[in-house]
Amino acid sequence: MKELIRFIRPPNSWKTSVSVLTGAMFGLIAYLFVISKADSYLSDSPETCVNCHIMAPQYATWNHSAHREKASCNDCHVPHDNFINKYFFKGKDGFGHASAFVMRNEPQVIKIKEASSDVVQQNCIRCHGGLITDSKLMHKTNKYHYERQGRKCWECHKHTPHGRVNSLSSVHNAKVPIPEFVGEIVPEWLKKAINKK
Amino acid sequence: IMERKAEAVFAYTPQVEHSEMEPRNEVWGKNFPREFETYYDTKDISFKSKYNGGAMIDMLEVDPRLVVLWAGYGFSKDYNQGRGHYYALTDMRNTLRTGAPIDGKASPMPNTCWTCKSPDVPRVMKEKGVAEFYSGKWQEKGNEIVNIIGCADCHDSKTMELKISRPALVEAFERMGKDITKATHQEMRSLVCAQCHVEYYFDKKKVPGAAYLTFPWDNGLTCEDAEKYYDDMNFKDWTHKLSKAPMLKTQHPGYEVYLTGVHAKRGVSCADCHMPYKNEGGMKFSDHKIQSPLNNVANSCQVCHREETKSLIEDVYERQDRIIHNRDRLEELLVRAHVEAKKAWELKATEEEMKDILILIRHSQWRWDYAAASHGGSFHSPVEIGRIIATGIDKAQEARIKLARLFAAKGFNEEVAYPEVKNKDL
Amino acid sequence: IMERKAEAVFAYTPQVEHSEMEPRNEVWGKNFPREFETYYDTKDISFKSKYNGGAMIDMLEVDPRLVVLWAGYGFSKDYNQGRGHYYALTDMRNTLRTGAPIDGKASPMPNTCWTCKSPDVPRVMKEKGVAEFYSGKWQEKGNEIVNIIGCADCHDSKTMELKISRPALVEAFERMGKDITKATHQEMRSLVCAQCHVEYYFDKKKVPGAAYLTFPWDNGLTCEDAEKYYDDMNFKDWTHKLSKAPMLKTQHPGYEVYLTGVHAKRGVSCADCHMPYKNEGGMKFSDHKIQSPLNNVANSCQVCHREETKSLIEDVYERQDRIIHNRDRLEELLVRAHVEAKKAWELKATEEEMKDILILIRHSQWRWDYAAASHGGSFHSPVEIGRIIATGIDKAQEARIKLARLFAAKGFNEEVAYPEVKNKDL
Ligand SMILES: [Ca+2]
Ligand SMILES: [Ca+2]
């Protein structure tokens, strides 16, 4: 054990600079963490995802879909089988997206990866399992039961929930709730005009 | 990251900078050509559904009984089924019910009428003050009001976020103890409409000389809540020419009725159905051609309902049919009640004898109008509208039972003939 | 698919073989213990919702106005809100409205009553013939009817597929030119219920001596269609004791009303809500505890609606409240109409003078009963029930206007007092 400590302890002459550097590293990471709202990666609100404008197309399309009121991003994109899996996946994903974003190597058109698409599929079934597996309710989906096996739900439900075309330029005026940027619901002049009386 | 964030905030680079109060849609339109163009498509009035659509329909022509119901009031001179936003100013200037205010001639109508017809309104209000805006007649501020309803009515000029641009809605919320600035984005997608698509009246007492635009929501937003509000303050819009009943006019309680329906309860907003996403040349944006969703089922209803277009339209018509049948019957009963009440006066009925009867007529017609004026209401909340009409029928008939007894007391025992209403002249 | 079908058919190895007509649920239950056990849970009558539920409620006690509405008819002696299938036979044997048919004493009631109360019925029908079954009084075949509604009423004994076990529904389809054997599996999940949960009458002319169970569907399945059917054949269930109106009794038009609602239009069946899948120890099966779905929202509604339980129950109550308020008012108006008509007879009104009035009362009460007897109807199809009640109110009041005029003609001009109805004795 002592050996080990001695091994990683830097030579005395380096001591000061290493401490400063490590401190700076931690500081920088913390800073990045704060301004990139990495902590918000742990939350379930869709606002989290639109911290990156890159997610704006997905936000905008989801916000105009049938799922808006009952299923947010993480309901579909993060595993819900158990607690640990959920946060592990979130962390891993968050790191991936963040580095891609910072490194500016994100593609113009994002495509879902195999692993995350499996996650999504499981989530579709999590919510709609009752409707699509209950033989009694098959009347809604009956005809398609056999064709459905082994396919992703959105091979048929292509518009659920993002639609087909989601390149960044396709929704460039989309209203996404970027916190610093929320306008005044009641403009200043009107507030004043009302309060005057 | 800092840099990218700034980029995210300004998701668009404005072509044109303009002020907060810019009333000209063309100017905003430079930055947002798609929204602008679709908005101006509200000019298209070709679509007609079973009961609604874009066309201007002369309702007094289609249904002359309305002339009886509104006898003695402006609406009996002219009333059209509304059309697109593009026409709001034109239609208001042209309507005969206001006493021909054309060409700067003196008009009997207050400036308050302009409130829901143009983005020049917030501009003038800011310049002159709210109460001052509500004062005076048309010819006085009419020349300031030139742009059709538009961007500045609903949007913040810097962020393009939705905003409330007029006082009445904010004040109504305040009086109910609610804070409208706490509204969610999704609620705002209906609240911008609730600035105009609501029942209202002019409060003449609040600020002397002003016809202060007010929403009767202090007791709540239902039909009965508003009725109680008006009753408690002894308010009437006019005295009926035939029956002498102290009448109320219901104007388009679109938002209030919508709130009682299942779509509102499930978080579906006006914009979801009337301004759905549109996909054009790979671009997605909110279709600003605000119109009947039945002209655009694929983008509106079918986002949520995987049903055939035909079947969804059928759903709407089926609900409307079930409602309109009884609404029509109520209309007939009200015509009868008015002419019977007139007969009673001729038979020298006293004020005392007529009092209850006239209140029943007032309450019954309030309900009929609530159902009739809430265009779309028979779909927005069919169970509630059905309920309201049933209570309206009950009250109209109750009035007529009392009238029959009154006739007997006056020694008259015949059926009063149903008036032949052929055209707009009574 | 063929393969899967065969699999479905022979999915079980029967423990017990029994005949097609086996009426004893215990015997079928050997093969299907889960369905059997849950079916017998209909014995549990502890659940109470706002307006429905399992408990037996003495409706005449709760609402004595019913005694007036049904004066002169069996229902004014005894009427309870229905409970689970387990009790169908008990409740029928115990009801006082049939003139105490207990202990093999002579009864005034036809054997036809048994038709919807037991799986012994198809057995006896097969043995004795359908018309013969419908002939004679209770004491005659009552001893044959011992098993509670059960498996043989809805299932084929070999395949366990759903089947129609009684003639009336098949005959009604035939007369409408429809072929019930073409029904899909999903339709069958409602049609088995439609054997019993429908409005009916006894046709005394079809086969002499028999009270032939018949559904009045020849003109269609709406409220007005059935009314026309009865009017055209001059049918009445009884003559009202007070008003002397030729009355109709509506019995539980559950299926007909359901058909007019949005759930039926979207293909949702009775069984989807009243017999949802249940998961017990890894086994999935249809919960045969047929009851109010509000006692089981998770397995019924929430399969399709991802709303909170509380919110879904609220949806149901909200619709029921909006309907029941007006239904109650209609009930009051009908009580008034009956006592006023009685007064008119006392004033020596003629048959001729009363004719239109009595028809209005008949039609109005038909509508009230249609809404009241279709338990669950205020949720199954609230817009349609609301429509029906509004027309009912209109007609009751129209009758009262005519009565007021008639009173005047007879020199009587007072309000007829609302009767004090305190208990079951008029
Ligand atoms: Ca008004
Ligand atoms: Ca009947």
Short mmCIF file of N, CA and C in Angstrom, two decimals, chain B residues 260-262 265-266 305 307 310-312 314-315 318-319 321-323 325-326 329 333 340 381-384 386-391 393-398 400-402 404-410 412-416, chain C residues 260-262 265-266 305 307 310-312 314-315 318-319 321-323 325-326 329 333 340 381-384 386-391 393-398 400-402 404-410 412-416:
data_model
loop_
_atom_site.label_atom_id
_atom_site.label_comp_id
_atom_site.label_asym_id
_atom_site.label_seq_id
_atom_site.Cartn_x
_atom_site.Cartn_y
_atom_site.Cartn_z
N THR B 260 -64.30 23.45 -20.79
CA THR B 260 -65.14 22.41 -20.17
C THR B 260 -65.08 21.08 -20.92
N GLY B 261 -64.32 21.02 -22.01
CA GLY B 261 -64.30 19.81 -22.82
C GLY B 261 -63.15 18.88 -22.51
N VAL B 262 -63.19 17.71 -23.11
CA VAL B 262 -62.19 16.69 -22.79
C VAL B 262 -60.83 17.05 -23.39
N LYS B 265 -59.08 19.25 -21.02
CA LYS B 265 -58.68 18.48 -19.83
C LYS B 265 -57.42 17.65 -20.12
N ARG B 266 -57.27 17.20 -21.35
CA ARG B 266 -56.10 16.39 -21.69
C ARG B 266 -54.93 17.24 -22.17
N HIS B 305 -55.11 11.10 -33.37
CA HIS B 305 -56.11 10.06 -33.64
C HIS B 305 -55.78 9.33 -34.92
N GLU B 307 -57.32 7.65 -36.95
CA GLU B 307 -58.59 7.31 -37.58
C GLU B 307 -58.60 7.86 -38.99
N LYS B 310 -62.37 10.65 -42.96
CA LYS B 310 -63.82 10.62 -43.09
C LYS B 310 -64.48 10.37 -41.74
N SER B 311 -63.92 9.45 -41.02
CA SER B 311 -64.50 9.07 -39.75
C SER B 311 -64.37 10.21 -38.72
N LEU B 312 -63.28 10.94 -38.76
CA LEU B 312 -63.10 12.04 -37.82
C LEU B 312 -64.06 13.19 -38.13
N GLU B 314 -66.89 12.85 -39.56
CA GLU B 314 -68.17 12.31 -39.14
C GLU B 314 -68.38 12.53 -37.63
N ASP B 315 -67.34 12.30 -36.85
CA ASP B 315 -67.42 12.54 -35.40
C ASP B 315 -67.87 13.96 -35.12
N GLU B 318 -71.52 14.55 -36.31
CA GLU B 318 -72.48 13.82 -35.48
C GLU B 318 -72.77 14.60 -34.21
N ARG B 319 -71.70 15.13 -33.57
CA ARG B 319 -71.90 15.91 -32.35
C ARG B 319 -72.66 17.20 -32.67
N ASP B 321 -74.72 17.79 -35.14
CA ASP B 321 -76.13 17.47 -35.45
C ASP B 321 -76.95 17.27 -34.17
N ARG B 322 -76.39 16.49 -33.26
CA ARG B 322 -77.13 16.19 -32.03
C ARG B 322 -77.42 17.45 -31.24
N ILE B 323 -76.51 18.41 -31.30
CA ILE B 323 -76.69 19.66 -30.56
C ILE B 323 -77.64 20.59 -31.31
N HIS B 325 -79.96 20.27 -33.47
CA HIS B 325 -81.38 19.95 -33.53
C HIS B 325 -82.12 20.60 -32.36
N ASN B 326 -81.61 20.42 -31.17
CA ASN B 326 -82.28 21.02 -30.00
C ASN B 326 -82.07 22.53 -29.92
N ARG B 329 -84.71 24.06 -31.96
CA ARG B 329 -86.00 24.01 -31.27
C ARG B 329 -86.07 25.13 -30.22
N LEU B 333 -88.77 28.21 -29.73
CA LEU B 333 -89.49 28.46 -28.48
C LEU B 333 -89.29 29.90 -28.02
N GLU B 340 -95.38 36.06 -27.50
CA GLU B 340 -96.42 35.87 -26.50
C GLU B 340 -96.32 36.94 -25.41
N SER B 381 -67.06 21.06 -26.76
CA SER B 381 -67.56 20.48 -25.50
C SER B 381 -69.04 20.13 -25.63
N PRO B 382 -69.33 19.08 -26.37
CA PRO B 382 -70.72 18.76 -26.70
C PRO B 382 -71.59 18.43 -25.49
N VAL B 383 -71.05 17.78 -24.49
CA VAL B 383 -71.88 17.41 -23.34
C VAL B 383 -72.32 18.67 -22.59
N GLU B 384 -71.40 19.60 -22.43
CA GLU B 384 -71.72 20.84 -21.72
C GLU B 384 -72.72 21.67 -22.52
N GLY B 386 -74.84 20.61 -24.68
CA GLY B 386 -76.12 19.90 -24.60
C GLY B 386 -76.83 20.20 -23.29
N ARG B 387 -76.08 20.21 -22.23
CA ARG B 387 -76.66 20.52 -20.91
C ARG B 387 -77.24 21.93 -20.90
N ILE B 388 -76.49 22.87 -21.42
CA ILE B 388 -76.93 24.26 -21.41
C ILE B 388 -78.22 24.44 -22.21
N ILE B 389 -78.28 23.79 -23.36
CA ILE B 389 -79.47 23.92 -24.19
C ILE B 389 -80.69 23.31 -23.51
N ALA B 390 -80.50 22.18 -22.84
CA ALA B 390 -81.63 21.56 -22.14
C ALA B 390 -82.19 22.51 -21.08
N THR B 391 -81.30 23.18 -20.33
CA THR B 391 -81.82 24.11 -19.32
C THR B 391 -82.48 25.31 -20.00
N ILE B 393 -84.19 25.24 -22.87
CA ILE B 393 -85.52 24.79 -23.30
C ILE B 393 -86.49 24.80 -22.12
N ASP B 394 -86.01 24.26 -21.02
CA ASP B 394 -86.84 24.23 -19.82
C ASP B 394 -87.34 25.64 -19.47
N LYS B 395 -86.44 26.61 -19.47
CA LYS B 395 -86.81 27.96 -19.06
C LYS B 395 -87.73 28.65 -20.06
N ALA B 396 -87.47 28.45 -21.34
CA ALA B 396 -88.36 29.06 -22.34
C ALA B 396 -89.78 28.53 -22.16
N GLN B 397 -89.88 27.22 -21.98
CA GLN B 397 -91.21 26.62 -21.83
C GLN B 397 -91.87 27.04 -20.52
N GLU B 398 -91.07 27.16 -19.48
CA GLU B 398 -91.62 27.61 -18.19
C GLU B 398 -92.20 29.01 -18.35
N ARG B 400 -93.43 30.20 -21.03
CA ARG B 400 -94.65 30.10 -21.83
C ARG B 400 -95.82 29.52 -21.02
N ILE B 401 -95.51 28.65 -20.05
CA ILE B 401 -96.58 28.15 -19.16
C ILE B 401 -97.13 29.31 -18.35
N LYS B 402 -96.23 30.11 -17.80
CA LYS B 402 -96.68 31.26 -17.02
C LYS B 402 -97.47 32.23 -17.90
N ALA B 404 -99.26 31.41 -20.50
CA ALA B 404 -100.57 30.83 -20.77
C ALA B 404 -101.51 31.12 -19.60
N ARG B 405 -100.97 31.01 -18.38
CA ARG B 405 -101.82 31.29 -17.21
C ARG B 405 -102.20 32.76 -17.13
N LEU B 406 -101.23 33.60 -17.50
CA LEU B 406 -101.49 35.04 -17.49
C LEU B 406 -102.57 35.39 -18.53
N PHE B 407 -102.46 34.77 -19.70
CA PHE B 407 -103.48 34.98 -20.72
C PHE B 407 -104.86 34.63 -20.16
N ALA B 408 -104.91 33.48 -19.50
CA ALA B 408 -106.20 33.04 -18.95
C ALA B 408 -106.75 34.09 -17.99
N ALA B 409 -105.85 34.61 -17.15
CA ALA B 409 -106.28 35.63 -16.19
C ALA B 409 -106.82 36.86 -16.91
N LYS B 410 -106.28 37.13 -18.10
CA LYS B 410 -106.75 38.29 -18.86
C LYS B 410 -107.89 37.93 -19.81
N PHE B 412 -107.93 35.75 -22.19
CA PHE B 412 -107.54 35.44 -23.57
C PHE B 412 -107.10 33.98 -23.60
N ASN B 413 -107.69 33.19 -24.48
CA ASN B 413 -107.29 31.79 -24.47
C ASN B 413 -107.13 31.23 -25.87
N GLU B 414 -106.20 31.81 -26.61
CA GLU B 414 -105.90 31.27 -27.93
C GLU B 414 -104.40 31.06 -28.03
N GLU B 415 -104.03 30.28 -29.02
CA GLU B 415 -102.61 30.15 -29.28
C GLU B 415 -102.15 31.41 -30.00
N VAL B 416 -101.06 32.00 -29.56
CA VAL B 416 -100.55 33.18 -30.25
C VAL B 416 -99.84 32.70 -31.51
N THR C 260 -74.26 4.34 -29.72
CA THR C 260 -74.22 5.72 -30.19
C THR C 260 -73.01 6.48 -29.64
N GLY C 261 -72.19 5.85 -28.82
CA GLY C 261 -71.07 6.55 -28.18
C GLY C 261 -69.75 6.38 -28.92
N VAL C 262 -68.77 7.15 -28.49
CA VAL C 262 -67.48 7.15 -29.18
C VAL C 262 -66.71 5.85 -28.95
N LYS C 265 -67.87 3.42 -31.45
CA LYS C 265 -67.41 3.81 -32.78
C LYS C 265 -65.95 3.41 -32.97
N ARG C 266 -65.16 3.47 -31.91
CA ARG C 266 -63.75 3.11 -32.00
C ARG C 266 -63.52 1.62 -31.78
N HIS C 305 -56.03 4.50 -21.75
CA HIS C 305 -55.84 5.89 -21.34
C HIS C 305 -54.77 5.97 -20.27
N GLU C 307 -54.04 8.01 -18.07
CA GLU C 307 -54.40 9.09 -17.16
C GLU C 307 -54.41 8.53 -15.75
N LYS C 310 -57.68 8.82 -10.61
CA LYS C 310 -58.55 9.86 -10.09
C LYS C 310 -59.16 10.68 -11.22
N SER C 311 -58.33 11.01 -12.18
CA SER C 311 -58.78 11.85 -13.28
C SER C 311 -59.80 11.11 -14.15
N LEU C 312 -59.62 9.81 -14.35
CA LEU C 312 -60.56 9.05 -15.17
C LEU C 312 -61.91 8.91 -14.47
N GLU C 314 -63.07 11.00 -12.36
CA GLU C 314 -63.61 12.36 -12.47
C GLU C 314 -64.32 12.54 -13.82
N ASP C 315 -63.71 12.05 -14.89
CA ASP C 315 -64.33 12.13 -16.22
C ASP C 315 -65.72 11.52 -16.20
N GLU C 318 -68.13 13.61 -13.96
CA GLU C 318 -68.44 14.89 -14.58
C GLU C 318 -69.55 14.73 -15.62
N ARG C 319 -69.41 13.70 -16.48
CA ARG C 319 -70.44 13.45 -17.48
C ARG C 319 -71.77 13.08 -16.81
N ASP C 321 -72.82 13.86 -13.81
CA ASP C 321 -73.39 15.04 -13.16
C ASP C 321 -74.12 15.93 -14.16
N ARG C 322 -73.46 16.17 -15.29
CA ARG C 322 -74.06 17.08 -16.28
C ARG C 322 -75.37 16.53 -16.82
N ILE C 323 -75.47 15.20 -16.90
CA ILE C 323 -76.69 14.58 -17.40
C ILE C 323 -77.75 14.54 -16.31
N HIS C 325 -78.41 16.15 -13.65
CA HIS C 325 -79.06 17.38 -13.24
C HIS C 325 -80.34 17.63 -14.08
N ASN C 326 -80.21 17.53 -15.37
CA ASN C 326 -81.38 17.75 -16.23
C ASN C 326 -82.37 16.59 -16.18
N ARG C 329 -84.59 17.17 -13.35
CA ARG C 329 -85.57 18.22 -13.65
C ARG C 329 -86.71 17.63 -14.49
N LEU C 333 -90.79 17.54 -13.86
CA LEU C 333 -91.77 18.05 -14.82
C LEU C 333 -92.81 16.97 -15.15
N GLU C 340 -101.26 17.21 -13.23
CA GLU C 340 -102.07 18.22 -13.94
C GLU C 340 -103.07 17.55 -14.88
N SER C 381 -72.64 7.17 -23.53
CA SER C 381 -72.89 8.08 -24.65
C SER C 381 -73.53 9.38 -24.15
N PRO C 382 -72.74 10.21 -23.50
CA PRO C 382 -73.32 11.38 -22.83
C PRO C 382 -73.97 12.38 -23.78
N VAL C 383 -73.43 12.56 -24.98
CA VAL C 383 -74.01 13.55 -25.88
C VAL C 383 -75.41 13.11 -26.31
N GLU C 384 -75.54 11.82 -26.62
CA GLU C 384 -76.83 11.29 -27.06
C GLU C 384 -77.85 11.34 -25.92
N GLY C 386 -77.84 13.33 -23.40
CA GLY C 386 -78.16 14.74 -23.19
C GLY C 386 -79.18 15.22 -24.21
N ARG C 387 -79.00 14.81 -25.44
CA ARG C 387 -79.95 15.17 -26.49
C ARG C 387 -81.35 14.63 -26.18
N ILE C 388 -81.41 13.38 -25.79
CA ILE C 388 -82.70 12.74 -25.52
C ILE C 388 -83.41 13.45 -24.38
N ILE C 389 -82.67 13.79 -23.33
CA ILE C 389 -83.29 14.46 -22.19
C ILE C 389 -83.82 15.84 -22.58
N ALA C 390 -83.07 16.55 -23.41
CA ALA C 390 -83.54 17.88 -23.83
C ALA C 390 -84.87 17.77 -24.58
N THR C 391 -85.00 16.78 -25.46
CA THR C 391 -86.28 16.64 -26.16
C THR C 391 -87.37 16.21 -25.19
N ILE C 393 -87.61 17.13 -22.01
CA ILE C 393 -88.01 18.35 -21.28
C ILE C 393 -88.96 19.18 -22.14
N ASP C 394 -88.58 19.32 -23.39
CA ASP C 394 -89.41 20.09 -24.31
C ASP C 394 -90.84 19.54 -24.34
N LYS C 395 -90.95 18.22 -24.47
CA LYS C 395 -92.29 17.62 -24.61
C LYS C 395 -93.10 17.69 -23.31
N ALA C 396 -92.44 17.49 -22.19
CA ALA C 396 -93.18 17.59 -20.92
C ALA C 396 -93.74 18.99 -20.76
N GLN C 397 -92.92 19.98 -21.08
CA GLN C 397 -93.37 21.37 -20.91
C GLN C 397 -94.45 21.72 -21.94
N GLU C 398 -94.31 21.20 -23.13
CA GLU C 398 -95.33 21.43 -24.15
C GLU C 398 -96.68 20.88 -23.66
N ARG C 400 -97.59 20.63 -20.65
CA ARG C 400 -98.08 21.48 -19.56
C ARG C 400 -98.62 22.82 -20.08
N ILE C 401 -98.06 23.30 -21.19
CA ILE C 401 -98.62 24.51 -21.80
C ILE C 401 -100.03 24.22 -22.30
N LYS C 402 -100.18 23.09 -22.96
CA LYS C 402 -101.51 22.73 -23.45
C LYS C 402 -102.48 22.52 -22.28
N ALA C 404 -102.32 24.05 -19.41
CA ALA C 404 -102.67 25.37 -18.86
C ALA C 404 -103.80 25.99 -19.69
N ARG C 405 -103.70 25.81 -21.02
CA ARG C 405 -104.76 26.36 -21.87
C ARG C 405 -106.08 25.65 -21.66
N LEU C 406 -105.95 24.33 -21.47
CA LEU C 406 -107.15 23.54 -21.24
C LEU C 406 -107.81 23.96 -19.92
N PHE C 407 -106.99 24.15 -18.91
CA PHE C 407 -107.51 24.63 -17.62
C PHE C 407 -108.29 25.93 -17.82
N ALA C 408 -107.68 26.83 -18.57
CA ALA C 408 -108.33 28.12 -18.80
C ALA C 408 -109.69 27.91 -19.44
N ALA C 409 -109.72 27.01 -20.42
CA ALA C 409 -111.00 26.75 -21.09
C ALA C 409 -112.04 26.22 -20.11
N LYS C 410 -111.56 25.51 -19.10
CA LYS C 410 -112.49 24.95 -18.11
C LYS C 410 -112.69 25.90 -16.94
N PHE C 412 -110.52 27.13 -14.90
CA PHE C 412 -109.65 26.89 -13.73
C PHE C 412 -108.32 27.57 -14.00
N ASN C 413 -107.85 28.42 -13.10
CA ASN C 413 -106.58 29.08 -13.38
C ASN C 413 -105.69 29.19 -12.16
N GLU C 414 -105.34 28.03 -11.64
CA GLU C 414 -104.40 28.02 -10.53
C GLU C 414 -103.26 27.06 -10.86
N GLU C 415 -102.20 27.21 -10.12
CA GLU C 415 -101.13 26.23 -10.27
C GLU C 415 -101.55 24.96 -9.56
N VAL C 416 -101.40 23.82 -10.21
CA VAL C 416 -101.73 22.57 -9.53
C VAL C 416 -100.58 22.22 -8.59
#
